[in-house]
Tab-separated table of C-alpha atoms and ligand atoms in Angstrom:
chain	number	residue	atom	x	y	z
E	23	MET	CA	0.000	0.000	0.000
E	24	LYS	CA	1.487	3.339	-1.103
E	25	LYS	CA	0.794	6.393	1.015
E	26	ILE	CA	1.001	9.739	-0.746
E	27	LEU	CA	0.775	13.207	0.757
E	28	LEU	CA	-0.631	15.790	-1.655
E	29	VAL	CA	-0.253	19.453	-0.675
E	30	GLY	CA	-2.708	22.040	-2.038
E	31	ASN	CA	-6.384	22.151	-2.954
E	32	GLY	CA	-6.963	24.010	-6.244
E	33	GLY	CA	-8.118	22.688	-9.602
E	34	ARG	CA	-4.559	21.601	-10.362
E	35	GLU	CA	-4.416	19.561	-7.152
E	36	HIS	CA	-7.799	17.962	-7.879
E	37	ALA	CA	-6.361	16.867	-11.247
E	38	LEU	CA	-3.173	15.632	-9.529
E	39	CYS	CA	-5.245	13.719	-6.992
E	40	GLU	CA	-7.255	12.083	-9.755
E	41	ALA	CA	-4.071	11.125	-11.651
E	42	LEU	CA	-2.682	9.483	-8.501
E	43	PHE	CA	-6.038	7.815	-7.885
E	44	GLN	CA	-6.124	6.393	-11.433
E	45	SER	CA	-2.861	4.541	-10.845
E	46	PRO	CA	-3.363	0.762	-10.768
E	47	GLN	CA	-1.208	0.593	-7.619
E	48	GLU	CA	-2.827	0.245	-4.216
E	49	LYS	CA	-2.712	3.619	-2.531
E	50	GLU	CA	-4.003	6.001	0.073
E	51	ILE	CA	-3.946	9.711	-0.705
E	52	TYR	CA	-3.681	12.226	2.134
E	53	ASN	CA	-4.292	15.903	1.406
E	54	PHE	CA	-2.852	18.841	3.355
E	55	ALA	CA	-5.109	21.713	2.301
E	56	THR	CA	-6.085	25.311	2.977
E	57	ALA	CA	-9.720	24.276	2.514
E	58	ILE	CA	-11.645	21.143	1.572
E	59	ASN	CA	-11.882	20.640	-2.183
E	60	PRO	CA	-15.132	18.728	-2.853
E	61	GLY	CA	-13.456	16.800	-5.670
E	62	ILE	CA	-10.426	15.760	-3.627
E	63	LYS	CA	-12.761	14.788	-0.777
E	64	LYS	CA	-14.168	11.972	-2.906
E	65	LEU	CA	-10.727	10.546	-3.644
E	66	ALA	CA	-8.568	11.136	-0.584
E	67	LYS	CA	-8.420	8.963	2.520
E	68	GLU	CA	-8.087	12.045	4.709
E	69	ILE	CA	-7.916	15.817	4.320
E	70	ILE	CA	-5.988	17.810	6.904
E	71	VAL	CA	-6.972	21.479	6.784
E	72	GLY	CA	-4.312	23.933	7.935
E	73	ASN	CA	-1.713	26.454	6.847
E	74	ILE	CA	0.206	24.857	3.986
E	75	MET	CA	2.884	27.548	4.405
E	76	ASP	CA	3.696	26.330	7.917
E	77	LEU	CA	6.636	23.938	7.528
E	78	VAL	CA	6.516	22.807	11.163
E	79	GLU	CA	2.887	21.801	10.688
E	80	LEU	CA	3.754	20.086	7.395
E	81	LYS	CA	6.444	18.016	9.100
E	82	ARG	CA	4.154	17.125	11.988
E	83	ILE	CA	1.479	15.875	9.561
E	84	ALA	CA	3.993	13.911	7.512
E	85	GLN	CA	5.483	12.345	10.671
E	86	LYS	CA	2.062	11.046	11.541
E	87	ILE	CA	1.141	9.765	8.067
E	88	GLN	CA	4.586	8.436	7.130
E	89	PRO	CA	3.926	8.778	3.383
E	90	ASP	CA	6.087	7.051	0.774
E	91	PHE	CA	6.380	10.437	-0.892
E	92	ALA	CA	4.817	13.889	-1.103
E	93	ILE	CA	3.715	15.896	-4.096
E	94	ILE	CA	3.397	19.642	-3.670
E	95	GLY	CA	1.115	21.483	-6.085
E	96	PRO	CA	1.409	25.264	-5.587
E	97	ASP	CA	4.486	27.484	-6.056
E	98	ASP	CA	4.448	29.145	-2.627
E	99	PRO	CA	4.966	26.056	-0.420
E	100	ILE	CA	7.575	24.799	-2.899
E	101	GLY	CA	9.324	28.191	-2.862
E	102	ILE	CA	9.684	28.300	0.932
E	103	GLY	CA	11.266	24.844	1.092
E	104	SER	CA	8.565	22.217	1.765
E	105	THR	CA	10.723	19.619	-0.002
E	106	ASP	CA	13.713	20.398	2.234
E	107	ALA	CA	11.555	20.292	5.383
E	108	LEU	CA	10.106	16.897	4.448
E	109	ALA	CA	13.560	15.566	3.544
E	110	GLU	CA	14.653	16.317	7.134
E	111	ILE	CA	12.228	13.648	8.340
E	112	GLY	CA	13.029	11.238	5.536
E	113	VAL	CA	10.048	11.938	3.272
E	114	PRO	CA	11.013	12.488	-0.386
E	115	SER	CA	9.000	14.826	-2.612
E	116	PHE	CA	8.100	15.086	-6.245
E	117	ALA	CA	8.911	18.798	-6.085
E	118	PRO	CA	12.196	20.727	-6.169
E	119	THR	CA	14.178	21.914	-3.170
E	120	LYS	CA	14.131	25.547	-2.124
E	121	ALA	CA	17.423	26.165	-3.934
E	122	CYS	CA	16.210	24.568	-7.177
E	123	ALA	CA	12.865	26.366	-6.942
E	124	GLN	CA	14.687	29.672	-7.404
E	125	LEU	CA	14.165	28.819	-11.057
E	126	GLU	CA	10.619	30.105	-10.575
E	127	GLY	CA	11.057	32.362	-7.566
E	128	SER	CA	13.939	34.483	-8.803
E	129	LYS	CA	13.867	35.912	-12.306
E	130	SER	CA	17.479	37.091	-11.974
E	131	PHE	CA	18.652	33.605	-10.901
E	132	THR	CA	17.206	32.098	-14.076
E	133	ARG	CA	18.421	34.794	-16.479
E	134	ASN	CA	21.931	34.740	-14.952
E	135	LEU	CA	21.995	30.919	-15.035
E	136	LEU	CA	21.130	30.839	-18.738
E	137	LYS	CA	23.771	33.461	-19.427
E	138	LYS	CA	26.502	31.716	-17.426
E	139	TYR	CA	25.867	28.360	-19.121
E	140	ASN	CA	25.530	29.867	-22.626
E	141	ILE	CA	21.921	28.802	-23.075
E	142	ASP	CA	20.741	30.998	-25.893
E	143	ALA	CA	17.107	31.590	-24.946
E	144	SER	CA	16.893	34.942	-23.174
E	145	PRO	CA	15.899	38.347	-24.494
E	146	ALA	CA	18.275	41.254	-23.773
E	147	PHE	CA	18.122	41.840	-20.009
E	148	LYS	CA	19.782	43.655	-17.130
E	149	VAL	CA	19.617	43.049	-13.394
E	150	PHE	CA	19.643	46.102	-11.086
E	151	GLU	CA	20.330	46.032	-7.345
E	152	ASN	CA	20.741	49.711	-6.712
E	153	VAL	CA	17.798	52.089	-6.296
E	154	GLN	CA	20.033	55.013	-7.338
E	155	GLN	CA	20.714	53.691	-10.855
E	156	THR	CA	17.692	55.406	-12.395
E	157	SER	CA	19.703	56.788	-15.302
E	158	LEU	CA	20.966	53.306	-16.255
E	159	ARG	CA	17.414	51.984	-16.175
E	160	LYS	CA	16.297	54.981	-18.256
E	161	LYS	CA	18.978	54.097	-20.818
E	162	PHE	CA	17.702	50.480	-20.988
E	163	PHE	CA	14.134	51.765	-21.402
E	164	ASP	CA	15.205	54.165	-24.203
E	165	ASP	CA	17.380	51.564	-25.973
E	166	PHE	CA	14.227	49.485	-26.494
E	167	ARG	CA	11.987	52.507	-27.144
E	168	GLY	CA	10.059	51.712	-23.992
E	169	GLN	CA	9.244	48.159	-25.182
E	170	ILE	CA	10.454	46.452	-22.012
E	171	VAL	CA	9.214	44.171	-19.241
E	172	VAL	CA	9.903	44.827	-15.546
E	173	LYS	CA	10.161	41.721	-13.363
E	174	ALA	CA	10.161	41.726	-9.593
E	175	ASP	CA	12.757	39.279	-8.261
E	176	GLY	CA	10.428	37.248	-6.072
E	177	LEU	CA	7.000	35.613	-5.929
E	178	LEU	CA	4.177	38.164	-5.944
E	179	GLY	CA	1.210	35.888	-6.592
E	180	GLY	CA	1.186	36.504	-10.337
E	181	LYS	CA	1.561	40.268	-10.005
E	182	GLY	CA	5.320	40.454	-10.311
E	183	VAL	CA	5.627	41.142	-14.047
E	184	LEU	CA	4.802	44.460	-15.712
E	185	VAL	CA	4.692	44.558	-19.501
E	186	ALA	CA	4.979	47.751	-21.594
E	187	GLY	CA	1.665	48.596	-23.228
E	188	ASP	CA	-0.291	46.278	-20.907
E	189	HIS	CA	0.699	47.624	-17.499
E	190	PHE	CA	2.642	50.827	-18.100
E	191	THR	CA	3.299	53.326	-20.841
E	192	ASP	CA	5.948	55.694	-19.515
E	193	PHE	CA	9.287	55.357	-17.762
E	194	GLU	CA	8.049	56.775	-14.464
E	195	GLU	CA	5.530	53.939	-13.968
E	196	ALA	CA	8.113	51.293	-14.860
E	197	GLU	CA	10.700	52.921	-12.590
E	198	ASP	CA	8.273	53.111	-9.690
E	199	PHE	CA	7.714	49.333	-9.828
E	200	ALA	CA	11.447	48.664	-10.370
E	201	VAL	CA	12.335	50.632	-7.236
E	202	LYS	CA	9.675	48.816	-5.203
E	203	SER	CA	11.072	45.465	-6.355
E	204	ILE	CA	14.616	46.437	-5.366
E	205	GLN	CA	13.351	47.546	-1.968
E	206	LYS	CA	11.403	44.331	-1.417
E	207	PHE	CA	13.636	41.688	-3.016
E	208	GLY	CA	17.012	43.426	-3.390
E	209	ARG	CA	16.832	43.189	-7.187
E	210	VAL	CA	14.796	43.851	-10.303
E	211	VAL	CA	15.147	42.485	-13.837
E	212	LEU	CA	14.501	44.667	-16.881
E	213	GLU	CA	14.190	42.861	-20.169
E	214	GLU	CA	13.371	43.435	-23.790
E	215	LYS	CA	9.714	42.789	-24.639
E	216	LEU	CA	9.489	39.870	-27.047
E	217	LEU	CA	6.866	39.625	-29.788
E	218	GLY	CA	5.384	36.274	-30.743
E	219	GLU	CA	3.049	33.474	-29.696
E	220	GLU	CA	3.461	31.963	-26.258
E	221	PHE	CA	3.161	28.299	-25.329
E	222	SER	CA	3.820	26.164	-22.263
E	223	LEU	CA	5.960	23.048	-22.361
E	224	ILE	CA	5.725	21.237	-19.046
E	225	SER	CA	8.407	18.623	-18.477
E	226	LEU	CA	8.819	16.067	-15.692
E	227	VAL	CA	12.450	15.793	-14.672
E	228	ASP	CA	14.746	13.943	-12.282
E	229	GLY	CA	17.925	15.952	-12.825
E	230	GLU	CA	19.099	13.640	-15.648
E	231	THR	CA	16.094	12.945	-17.857
E	232	VAL	CA	13.449	15.290	-19.270
E	233	LEU	CA	10.044	13.832	-20.204
E	234	ASP	CA	7.751	16.267	-22.005
E	235	THR	CA	3.995	16.507	-21.710
E	236	PRO	CA	1.841	17.995	-24.516
E	237	ALA	CA	2.535	21.605	-25.533
E	238	ILE	CA	-0.272	23.883	-24.415
E	239	GLN	CA	-1.458	27.450	-24.856
E	240	ASP	CA	-2.951	29.275	-21.883
E	241	HIS	CA	-5.288	32.288	-22.130
E	242	LYS	CA	-4.404	34.723	-19.369
E	243	ARG	CA	-6.740	37.612	-20.029
E	244	ALA	CA	-10.065	37.547	-18.205
E	245	PHE	CA	-12.352	38.369	-21.121
E	246	GLU	CA	-13.053	37.276	-24.682
E	247	GLY	CA	-10.797	38.543	-27.439
E	248	ASP	CA	-7.852	38.614	-24.975
E	249	THR	CA	-9.104	41.713	-23.192
E	250	GLY	CA	-9.372	42.625	-19.521
E	251	PRO	CA	-6.996	42.048	-16.636
E	252	ASN	CA	-4.533	39.148	-16.372
E	253	THR	CA	-5.642	36.083	-14.431
E	254	GLY	CA	-4.070	32.801	-13.350
E	255	GLY	CA	-5.349	31.429	-16.682
E	256	MET	CA	-8.903	31.222	-18.042
E	257	GLY	CA	-8.365	28.120	-20.141
E	258	CYS	CA	-5.899	26.130	-22.200
E	259	ILE	CA	-5.769	24.204	-25.452
E	260	SER	CA	-3.605	21.442	-26.900
E	261	ASP	CA	-4.217	19.621	-30.185
E	262	GLU	CA	-4.399	15.915	-31.063
E	263	ARG	CA	-0.694	15.887	-31.994
E	264	HIS	CA	-0.077	17.080	-28.395
E	265	SER	CA	1.099	20.343	-29.901
E	266	LEU	CA	-0.546	23.557	-31.102
E	267	PRO	CA	-1.751	24.288	-34.632
E	268	PHE	CA	0.849	27.051	-35.045
E	269	LEU	CA	3.856	25.103	-33.689
E	270	THR	CA	6.291	22.986	-35.674
E	271	SER	CA	7.951	19.893	-34.225
E	272	GLN	CA	11.187	21.876	-34.469
E	273	ASP	CA	9.760	24.528	-32.104
E	274	ILE	CA	9.042	21.864	-29.490
E	275	LYS	CA	12.464	20.279	-29.975
E	276	GLN	CA	14.098	23.655	-29.345
E	277	ALA	CA	12.059	24.239	-26.192
E	278	HIS	CA	12.885	20.719	-24.975
E	279	HIS	CA	16.573	21.362	-25.596
E	280	ILE	CA	16.455	24.585	-23.556
E	281	THR	CA	14.913	22.656	-20.636
E	282	VAL	CA	17.527	19.871	-20.865
E	283	GLN	CA	20.344	22.436	-20.835
E	284	THR	CA	18.780	24.386	-17.963
E	285	MET	CA	18.271	21.238	-15.863
E	286	LYS	CA	21.936	20.356	-16.313
E	287	ALA	CA	23.002	23.936	-15.555
E	288	ILE	CA	21.095	23.827	-12.245
E	289	ALA	CA	22.885	20.619	-11.237
E	290	SER	CA	26.279	22.188	-12.016
E	291	GLU	CA	25.456	25.494	-10.380
E	292	LEU	CA	23.852	24.218	-7.182
E	293	GLY	CA	25.276	20.713	-6.882
E	294	GLU	CA	21.680	19.519	-6.526
E	295	LYS	CA	19.390	17.769	-8.949
E	296	PHE	CA	16.074	19.335	-9.907
E	297	VAL	CA	13.302	16.807	-9.235
E	298	GLY	CA	9.742	17.605	-10.207
E	299	VAL	CA	8.180	19.820	-12.838
E	300	MET	CA	10.014	22.255	-15.085
E	301	TYR	CA	7.271	24.293	-16.694
E	302	GLY	CA	8.745	26.406	-19.457
E	303	GLY	CA	6.837	29.447	-20.635
E	304	PHE	CA	8.192	29.847	-24.161
E	305	ILE	CA	7.553	32.266	-26.987
E	306	VAL	CA	8.053	31.718	-30.720
E	307	THR	CA	9.688	34.865	-32.056
E	308	ALA	CA	11.187	35.882	-35.399
E	309	ARG	CA	14.543	34.951	-33.798
E	310	GLY	CA	13.424	31.459	-32.755
E	311	ILE	CA	12.241	30.071	-29.420
E	312	LYS	CA	12.916	32.204	-26.358
E	313	LEU	CA	12.239	31.535	-22.700
E	314	ILE	CA	9.801	33.871	-20.948
E	315	GLU	CA	10.095	32.175	-17.580
E	316	TYR	CA	10.259	28.852	-15.789
E	317	ASN	CA	7.831	27.679	-13.153
E	318	ALA	CA	8.755	24.858	-10.793
E	319	ARG	CA	5.307	23.208	-10.626
E	320	PHE	CA	2.417	22.145	-12.844
E	321	GLY	CA	0.446	24.966	-14.460
E	322	ASP	CA	-3.149	25.588	-13.517
E	323	PRO	CA	-5.114	25.052	-15.825
E	324	GLU	CA	-2.396	23.306	-17.892
E	325	ALA	CA	-2.464	20.297	-15.517
E	326	LEU	CA	-6.147	19.865	-16.391
E	327	ASN	CA	-5.267	19.322	-20.071
E	328	ILE	CA	-2.335	17.021	-19.382
E	329	LEU	CA	-3.290	14.681	-16.554
E	330	PRO	CA	-6.652	13.346	-17.833
E	331	ILE	CA	-4.996	12.019	-21.008
E	332	LEU	CA	-1.856	10.681	-19.297
E	333	LYS	CA	-1.739	6.905	-19.696
E	334	THR	CA	1.575	6.254	-17.908
E	335	ASP	CA	1.117	5.409	-14.206
E	336	PHE	CA	1.531	8.759	-12.420
E	337	ILE	CA	2.612	7.215	-9.098
E	338	ASP	CA	5.333	5.368	-10.971
E	339	ILE	CA	6.442	8.618	-12.650
E	340	CYS	CA	6.722	10.427	-9.293
E	341	GLU	CA	8.647	7.566	-7.690
E	342	LYS	CA	11.002	7.115	-10.633
E	343	ALA	CA	11.689	10.861	-10.662
E	344	ILE	CA	12.486	10.798	-6.935
E	345	GLN	CA	14.820	7.814	-7.437
E	346	GLY	CA	16.550	9.469	-10.416
E	347	LYS	CA	15.288	6.679	-12.679
E	348	LEU	CA	12.924	8.533	-15.006
E	349	SER	CA	14.876	7.222	-17.995
E	350	GLU	CA	13.381	3.791	-17.242
E	351	ILE	CA	9.985	5.155	-18.253
E	352	GLY	CA	11.186	5.940	-21.759
E	353	GLU	CA	8.481	8.311	-22.946
E	354	LEU	CA	5.262	9.431	-21.352
E	355	GLU	CA	2.189	7.988	-23.010
E	356	PHE	CA	-0.892	10.106	-23.719
E	357	SER	CA	-4.251	9.296	-25.310
E	358	PRO	CA	-4.384	10.727	-28.847
E	359	TYR	CA	-6.753	13.530	-27.893
E	360	ALA	CA	-6.934	17.267	-28.334
E	361	THR	CA	-7.987	18.969	-25.093
E	362	VAL	CA	-9.809	22.208	-24.360
E	363	VAL	CA	-10.083	23.448	-20.772
E	364	LYS	CA	-12.173	26.410	-19.659
E	365	TYR	CA	-12.490	27.765	-16.141
E	366	LEU	CA	-15.902	28.831	-14.914
E	367	CYS	CA	-15.287	31.899	-12.748
E	368	PRO	CA	-17.458	33.943	-10.393
E	369	ASN	CA	-18.969	37.052	-11.970
E	370	GLY	CA	-16.691	40.012	-11.289
E	371	TYR	CA	-13.532	37.862	-11.267
E	372	PRO	CA	-10.681	38.765	-10.956
E	373	THR	CA	-11.155	42.317	-9.627
E	374	ASN	CA	-14.418	42.077	-7.708
E	375	PRO	CA	-15.686	38.493	-7.628
E	376	VAL	CA	-19.031	37.560	-6.087
E	377	LYS	CA	-18.513	35.290	-3.109
E	378	ASN	CA	-20.702	32.489	-1.773
E	379	GLY	CA	-22.986	32.533	-4.815
E	380	GLU	CA	-24.507	29.097	-5.362
E	381	ILE	CA	-23.491	26.895	-8.275
E	382	PHE	CA	-26.019	24.405	-9.634
E	383	ASP	CA	-24.453	21.208	-10.866
E	384	ARG	CA	-26.907	19.311	-13.084
E	385	ARG	CA	-24.683	16.385	-13.904
E	386	LYS	CA	-26.716	13.284	-13.049
E	387	THR	CA	-23.759	11.581	-11.469
E	388	ASN	CA	-20.211	12.653	-10.832
E	389	VAL	CA	-19.139	10.530	-13.750
E	390	CYS	CA	-18.737	12.718	-16.825
E	391	SER	CA	-19.060	11.506	-20.369
E	392	PRO	CA	-15.854	9.741	-21.457
E	393	VAL	CA	-14.793	12.878	-23.333
E	394	SER	CA	-15.117	15.362	-20.498
E	395	LYS	CA	-13.909	15.896	-16.954
E	396	VAL	CA	-14.721	18.390	-14.254
E	397	PHE	CA	-12.264	19.633	-11.644
E	398	PHE	CA	-13.169	21.755	-8.640
E	399	ALA	CA	-11.053	24.746	-7.631
E	400	SER	CA	-12.227	27.735	-5.555
E	401	VAL	CA	-15.532	26.230	-4.395
E	402	ALA	CA	-16.806	24.803	-1.117
E	403	GLU	CA	-19.579	22.444	-0.147
E	404	GLU	CA	-21.645	23.927	2.667
E	405	ASN	CA	-24.933	22.439	3.870
E	406	GLY	CA	-25.289	20.464	0.684
E	407	LYS	CA	-24.716	23.516	-1.513
E	408	LEU	CA	-21.815	24.179	-3.837
E	409	LEU	CA	-20.604	27.755	-3.219
E	410	LEU	CA	-18.238	30.115	-5.043
E	411	LYS	CA	-15.224	31.162	-2.979
E	412	GLY	CA	-13.960	34.040	-5.122
E	413	SER	CA	-11.356	32.665	-7.503
E	414	ARG	CA	-11.467	30.371	-10.561
E	415	ALA	CA	-14.199	27.909	-9.595
E	416	ILE	CA	-14.641	24.911	-11.908
E	417	GLY	CA	-12.274	23.663	-14.580
E	418	VAL	CA	-14.070	21.860	-17.395
E	419	VAL	CA	-12.074	19.637	-19.752
E	420	GLY	CA	-13.233	18.510	-23.187
E	421	MET	CA	-11.366	15.846	-25.140
E	422	GLY	CA	-11.719	14.882	-28.802
E	423	LYS	CA	-10.056	13.689	-31.973
E	424	THR	CA	-9.733	17.349	-33.042
E	425	LEU	CA	-9.745	20.686	-31.228
E	426	GLU	CA	-13.239	21.266	-32.588
E	427	GLU	CA	-14.523	18.032	-31.036
E	428	ALA	CA	-12.745	18.810	-27.778
E	429	ASN	CA	-14.317	22.250	-27.706
E	430	ASN	CA	-17.781	20.793	-28.318
E	431	ALA	CA	-17.276	18.270	-25.501
E	432	CYS	CA	-16.178	21.071	-23.172
E	433	GLU	CA	-19.149	23.276	-24.101
E	434	SER	CA	-21.713	20.522	-23.545
E	435	GLU	CA	-20.310	19.784	-20.091
E	436	ILE	CA	-20.312	23.509	-19.205
E	437	LYS	CA	-24.050	23.649	-19.994
E	438	LYS	CA	-24.654	21.448	-16.951
E	439	PHE	CA	-23.531	24.229	-14.601
E	440	SER	CA	-25.328	27.451	-13.751
E	441	GLY	CA	-25.027	30.238	-11.194
E	442	PRO	CA	-23.350	33.674	-11.078
E	443	LEU	CA	-20.588	32.424	-13.368
E	444	PHE	CA	-18.838	33.413	-16.581
E	445	TYR	CA	-16.185	31.859	-18.776
E	446	ARG	CA	-14.333	32.550	-22.009
E	447	LYS	CA	-16.396	30.899	-24.735
E	448	ASP	CA	-13.802	31.914	-27.353
E	449	ILE	CA	-11.064	29.615	-26.006
E	450	GLY	CA	-10.705	26.602	-28.305
E	451	THR	CA	-12.837	28.076	-31.102
E	452	GLN	CA	-11.687	27.924	-34.710
E	453	SER	CA	-11.753	31.714	-35.027
E	454	LEU	CA	-9.379	32.305	-32.106
E	455	ILE	CA	-7.073	29.495	-33.275
E	456	GLN	CA	-7.109	31.033	-36.761
E	457	LYS	CA	-6.153	34.402	-35.273
E	458	ARG	CA	-3.178	32.824	-33.462
E	459	THR	CA	-2.089	31.020	-36.624
E	460	GLU	CA	-2.220	34.258	-38.665
E	461	HIS	CA	-0.214	36.048	-35.978
E	462	MET	CA	2.374	33.281	-36.053
E	463	LYS	CA	2.702	33.546	-39.849
E	464	GLU	CA	3.252	37.273	-39.513
E	465	ILE	CA	5.905	36.758	-36.806
E	466	ARG	CA	7.791	34.103	-38.753
E	467	GLY	CA	7.687	36.366	-41.802
K	511	AMP	P1	3.524	35.967	-14.940
K	511	AMP	O1	2.966	34.631	-15.355
K	511	AMP	O2	2.679	36.768	-14.059
K	511	AMP	O3	4.946	35.862	-14.506
K	511	AMP	O4	3.513	36.845	-16.277
K	511	AMP	C1	4.312	36.529	-17.248
K	511	AMP	C2	3.728	37.066	-18.500
K	511	AMP	O5	4.377	38.284	-18.845
K	511	AMP	C3	4.026	36.116	-19.644
K	511	AMP	O6	3.015	35.163	-19.830
K	511	AMP	C4	4.168	37.037	-20.807
K	511	AMP	O7	2.918	37.293	-21.414
K	511	AMP	C5	4.668	38.326	-20.208
K	511	AMP	N1	6.134	38.457	-20.392
K	511	AMP	C6	7.102	38.177	-19.506
K	511	AMP	N2	8.325	38.416	-20.010
K	511	AMP	C7	8.149	38.859	-21.259
K	511	AMP	C8	9.035	39.300	-22.306
K	511	AMP	N3	10.364	39.355	-22.154
K	511	AMP	N4	8.470	39.695	-23.461
K	511	AMP	C9	7.129	39.696	-23.639
K	511	AMP	N5	6.249	39.295	-22.696
K	511	AMP	C10	6.739	38.893	-21.515
K	512	LIG	N1	-1.517	28.932	-16.068
K	512	LIG	C1	-0.415	29.665	-15.632
K	512	LIG	C2	0.238	29.187	-14.425
K	512	LIG	O1	-0.085	28.171	-13.853
K	512	LIG	O2	1.173	29.866	-13.988
């Protein structure tokens, strides 16, 4: 009997829990959570509600459960060193150590690492540590005619990156944020704004071997037509080739190569192997594939596209990664499906979401049709009612032989839910995909 401790309780963690649950191995899943996820509740042996950022508490729980391994979903508990804390009591994790997680937590760490190890994937960039160097930052801003991105050097819950045109127009606004970042984190990164189409390539790694999952495109803006404020991600698509209609196999090979090189660079730089998820945010530009950023965890919603079509035993993947034996798996196996994921969100999200509104779930059973899946995120079950808790609420996955079929499957599942909710209907539609493809043609020239 395998015992697994899963940390976190969002849509991503519900999908992780389901992937563990689907393993043919005998198992018990324990969940350390901020709140009870109604989906995880059906699968886990026990849910322990508490502060997942409290490492003493985490260790106490793990001591009691004695899991074979832990898997940590969100960036924050990974970033503060949950893996290191668990290692102290002999529990291994499918998640990187605090040092390795700098790959996500510190933008300057990653840019400097790529530079030092000659990995050609960064835009022009400069790291500043001195508040006084306004004139040097002004020069960088002017050199790129204001087309720059300002990156805080630490985790700010998705609010750490300011992009010219989207978040600021003049130097003063950019400088104000740069100074605040230096004051808070000791550093800020300024970089050239890249033009192109973005995609995510999430790879599972053990420090030696890199196994890719399907390439995915996320849709960050809250409203249709890519308008409105940025969110954690309103939905994601991936086609039946496990790629995107506007990507070539060469694009994916290049991204894979960047991840292999970066994984090796981390081992050389830190003397530690990166174990867990290397989630590359890449962009196809006129100058080839560039790296926007790495995350050290599964994406949310990206995990909702990937895990339901994963055929390889997920418990085996986690254990092999921990043992440094991922190469024994060969390649990950996925069902030959395109996937479309859309998040149902409370009205007003993300700026002023309604809270505690009731969601009506008209699925007859909790078993979806074979081509759809539903994952719960920011919702709670109270007195038999399903209530909105303010953030992305329900992730709906459609699968199909084409993106069109996947989108239809997703839409018909969405129809079973009602309440004060909205979602981006345009994600996964032919017209939006066409728009992306045209843009890509323009970029490639
Ligand atoms: P976040 O996920 O909050 O870190 O935001 C990152 C987003 O900022 C990316 O998805 C990109 O859209 C954008 N971004 C970051 N760096 C660059 C860059 N150098 N050029 C263009 N866009 C960027
Ligand atoms: N979907 C974007 C993220 O997980 O960071």
